[in-house]
XYZ file of C-alpha atoms in Angstrom:
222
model
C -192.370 -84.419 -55.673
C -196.106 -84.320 -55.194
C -198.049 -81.535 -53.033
C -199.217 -84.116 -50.570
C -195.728 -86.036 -50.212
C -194.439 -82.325 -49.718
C -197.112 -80.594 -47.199
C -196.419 -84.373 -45.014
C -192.778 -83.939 -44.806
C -192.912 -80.793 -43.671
C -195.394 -80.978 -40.634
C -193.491 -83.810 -39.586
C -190.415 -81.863 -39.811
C -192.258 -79.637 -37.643
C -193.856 -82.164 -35.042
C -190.314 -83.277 -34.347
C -189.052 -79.847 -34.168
C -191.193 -78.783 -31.418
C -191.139 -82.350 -29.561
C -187.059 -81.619 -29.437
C -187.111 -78.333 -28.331
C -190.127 -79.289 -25.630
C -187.665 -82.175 -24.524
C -184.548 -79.890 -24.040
C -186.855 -77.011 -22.612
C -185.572 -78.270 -19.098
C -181.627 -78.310 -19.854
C -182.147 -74.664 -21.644
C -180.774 -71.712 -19.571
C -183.478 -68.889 -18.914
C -181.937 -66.816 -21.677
C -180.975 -68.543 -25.079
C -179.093 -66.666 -28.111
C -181.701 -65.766 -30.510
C -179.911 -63.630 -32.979
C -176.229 -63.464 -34.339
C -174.017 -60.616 -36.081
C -172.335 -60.566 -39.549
C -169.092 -61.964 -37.502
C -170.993 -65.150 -36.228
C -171.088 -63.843 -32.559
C -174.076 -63.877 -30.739
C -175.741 -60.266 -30.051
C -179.604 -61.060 -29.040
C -181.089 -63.454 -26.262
C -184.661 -64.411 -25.751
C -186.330 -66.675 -23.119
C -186.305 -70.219 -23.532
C -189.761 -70.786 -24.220
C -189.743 -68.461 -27.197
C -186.859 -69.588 -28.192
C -188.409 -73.081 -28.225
C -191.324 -72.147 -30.089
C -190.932 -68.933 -32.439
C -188.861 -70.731 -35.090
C -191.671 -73.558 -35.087
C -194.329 -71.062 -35.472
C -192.570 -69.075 -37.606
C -191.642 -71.963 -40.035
C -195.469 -73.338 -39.391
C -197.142 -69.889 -40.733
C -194.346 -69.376 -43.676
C -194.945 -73.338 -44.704
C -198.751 -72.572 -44.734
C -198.645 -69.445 -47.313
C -196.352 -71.431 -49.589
C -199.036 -74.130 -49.460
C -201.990 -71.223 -50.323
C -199.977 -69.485 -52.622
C -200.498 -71.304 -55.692
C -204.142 -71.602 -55.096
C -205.003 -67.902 -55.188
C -202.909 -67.007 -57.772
C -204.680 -65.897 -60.721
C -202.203 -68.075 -63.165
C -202.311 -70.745 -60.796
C -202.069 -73.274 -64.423
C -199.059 -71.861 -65.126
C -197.339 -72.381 -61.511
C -198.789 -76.483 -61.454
C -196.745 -76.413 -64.855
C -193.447 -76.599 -62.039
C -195.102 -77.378 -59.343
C -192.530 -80.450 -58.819
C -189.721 -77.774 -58.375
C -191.867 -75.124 -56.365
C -192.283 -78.695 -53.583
C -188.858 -79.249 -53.637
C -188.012 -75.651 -52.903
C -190.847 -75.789 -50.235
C -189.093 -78.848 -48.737
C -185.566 -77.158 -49.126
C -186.941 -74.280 -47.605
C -188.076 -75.936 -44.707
C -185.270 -77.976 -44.119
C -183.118 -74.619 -43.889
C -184.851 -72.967 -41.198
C -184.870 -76.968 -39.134
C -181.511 -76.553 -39.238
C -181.204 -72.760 -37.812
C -183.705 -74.240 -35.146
C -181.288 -76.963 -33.987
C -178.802 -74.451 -34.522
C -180.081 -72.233 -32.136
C -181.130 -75.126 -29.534
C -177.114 -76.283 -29.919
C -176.038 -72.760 -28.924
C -178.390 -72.539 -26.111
C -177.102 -75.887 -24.852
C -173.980 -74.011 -24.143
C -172.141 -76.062 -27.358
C -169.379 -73.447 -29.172
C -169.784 -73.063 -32.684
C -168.881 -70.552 -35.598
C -172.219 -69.727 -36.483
C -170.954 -68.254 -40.072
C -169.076 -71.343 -40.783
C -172.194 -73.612 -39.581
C -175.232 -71.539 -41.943
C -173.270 -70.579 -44.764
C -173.270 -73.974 -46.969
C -176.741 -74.329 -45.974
C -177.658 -70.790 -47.609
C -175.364 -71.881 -50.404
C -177.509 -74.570 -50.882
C -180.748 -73.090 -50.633
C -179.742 -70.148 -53.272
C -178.703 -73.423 -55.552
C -182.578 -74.569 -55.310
C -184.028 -71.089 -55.586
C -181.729 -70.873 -58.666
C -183.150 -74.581 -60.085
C -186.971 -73.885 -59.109
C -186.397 -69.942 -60.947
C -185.572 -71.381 -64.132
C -188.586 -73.662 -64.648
C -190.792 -70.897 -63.583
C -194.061 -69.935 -66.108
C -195.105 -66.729 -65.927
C -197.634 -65.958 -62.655
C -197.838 -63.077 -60.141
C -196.673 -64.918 -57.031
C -193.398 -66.689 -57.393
C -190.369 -65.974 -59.485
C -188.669 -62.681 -60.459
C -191.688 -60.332 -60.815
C -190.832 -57.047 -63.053
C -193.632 -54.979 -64.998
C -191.663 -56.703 -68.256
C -191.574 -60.161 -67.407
C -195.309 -60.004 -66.582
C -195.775 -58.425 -69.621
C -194.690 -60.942 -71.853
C -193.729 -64.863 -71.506
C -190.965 -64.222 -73.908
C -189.133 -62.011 -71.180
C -190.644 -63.947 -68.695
C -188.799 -67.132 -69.672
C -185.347 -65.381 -70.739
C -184.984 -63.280 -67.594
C -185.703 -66.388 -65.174
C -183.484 -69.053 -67.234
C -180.543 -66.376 -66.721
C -181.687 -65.436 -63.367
C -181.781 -69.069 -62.245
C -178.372 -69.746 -63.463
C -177.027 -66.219 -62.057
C -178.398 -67.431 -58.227
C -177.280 -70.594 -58.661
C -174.191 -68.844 -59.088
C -174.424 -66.815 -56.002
C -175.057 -70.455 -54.166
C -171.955 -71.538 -54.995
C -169.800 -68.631 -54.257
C -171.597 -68.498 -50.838
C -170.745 -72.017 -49.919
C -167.159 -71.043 -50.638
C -167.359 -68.745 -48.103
C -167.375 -71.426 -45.731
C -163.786 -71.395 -45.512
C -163.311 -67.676 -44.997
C -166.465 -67.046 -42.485
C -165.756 -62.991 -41.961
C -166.436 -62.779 -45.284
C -169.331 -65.004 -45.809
C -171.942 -62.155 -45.052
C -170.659 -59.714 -47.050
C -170.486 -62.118 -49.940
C -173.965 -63.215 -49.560
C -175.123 -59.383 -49.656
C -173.925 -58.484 -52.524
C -174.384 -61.838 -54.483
C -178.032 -61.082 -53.382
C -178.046 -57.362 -54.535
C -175.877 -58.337 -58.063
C -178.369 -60.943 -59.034
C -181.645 -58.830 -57.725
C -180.418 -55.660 -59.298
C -178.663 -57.388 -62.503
C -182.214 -59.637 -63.277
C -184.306 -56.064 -63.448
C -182.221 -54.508 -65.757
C -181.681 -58.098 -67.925
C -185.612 -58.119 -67.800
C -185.825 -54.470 -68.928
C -183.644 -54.627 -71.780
C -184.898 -58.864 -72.578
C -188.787 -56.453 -73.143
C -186.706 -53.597 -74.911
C -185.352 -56.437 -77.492
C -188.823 -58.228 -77.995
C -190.447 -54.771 -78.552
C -188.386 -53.593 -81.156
C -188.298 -56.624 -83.357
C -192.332 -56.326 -82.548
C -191.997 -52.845 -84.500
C -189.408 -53.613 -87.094
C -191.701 -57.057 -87.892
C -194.688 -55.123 -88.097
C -193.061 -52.277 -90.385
C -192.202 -54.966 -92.720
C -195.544 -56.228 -93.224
């Protein structure tokens, strides 16, 4: 997917967005539900205004660093190398938090909904495209699973993010399962997150540990 198909789609996304939410601004209560718990139930309110416009603005500043991002970044050559995966993340990404938005209008309409149930396959999802865009990733400072080792070397680099991409695709798929026990679903998610963040450092680590000491043992047999 090109950058300019990309950066379109997603301020259209977010023209229509705000043109719903301004059109059901009249049938919204004063108060709207704004946040919800680990057990789907609704535990924050906001007024109907905000919550009209915050996830808009939110997704509006968020969509605009992902756009900058690869321009300031020092090995911004390596990240147009997947920039066709990094777009379809952007798009994924955006698509994610449209949904939360008319999520959050339904609720405020008064519909009933298991909020767990509802977000869940759509986080699956999104982890399954984090885990796709990971594993094309070149080596650069901005995006991808950052350590002091895989910056250090493209070699760790590119074996830490082909196993991390398959390990959060991994974590996608378990967390769509979810869908069909929903009191589990955030506990699942947090520790897919935590196994996969914690388990890529220490793959990373040991990935630099292995290149460096067949570096040593190479250079002793010269």
């Amino acid at each position: 997917m090109s950058n300019k198909t990309t950066t379109w789609i997603s301020f259209i996304i977010i023209a229509i967005l705000v043109a719903v939410g301004l059109v059901l601004l009249p049938q919204l209560p004063d108060q709207v539900p704004s946040h919800w718990n680990d057990q789907g139930q609704v535990d924050g309110y906001s007024s109907k205004l905000t919550g009209v416009l915050l996830m808009p603005g939110i997704l509006l500043a968020t969509l605009l660093l992902l756009l900058v991002v690869p321009s300031i970044d020092p090995r911004r050559a390596n990240i147009a190398k997947f920039r066709p995966q990094y777009n379809v993340f952007i798009l994924c990404f955006v698509l994610f938090l449209a949904y939360l938005y008319i999520l959050t209008l339904l609720a405020g309409l008064g519909i009933k909904f298991d909020m767990n149930r509802m977000l869940v396959p759509a986080l699956g999802l999104l982890f399954i495209f984090v885990g796709s865009m990971v594993r094309h990733a070149k080596r650069n400072y901005m995006i991808g699973i950052r350590t002091p080792w895989t910056l250090h070397s493209n070699v760790v680099w590119d074996q830490t993010h082909k196993v991390g991409g398959i390990a959060f695709m991994i974590a996608g798929a378990f967390t769509m399962v979810t869908v069909f026990v929903p009191q589990f679903a955030f506990p699942v998610m947090m520790v897919s997150v935590l196994l996969v963040t914690v388990g890529t450092i220490v793959y990373s680590y040991l990935v630099y540990r292995q290149v460096e000491n067949n570096s040593a043992t190479n250079d002793s047999n010269e």
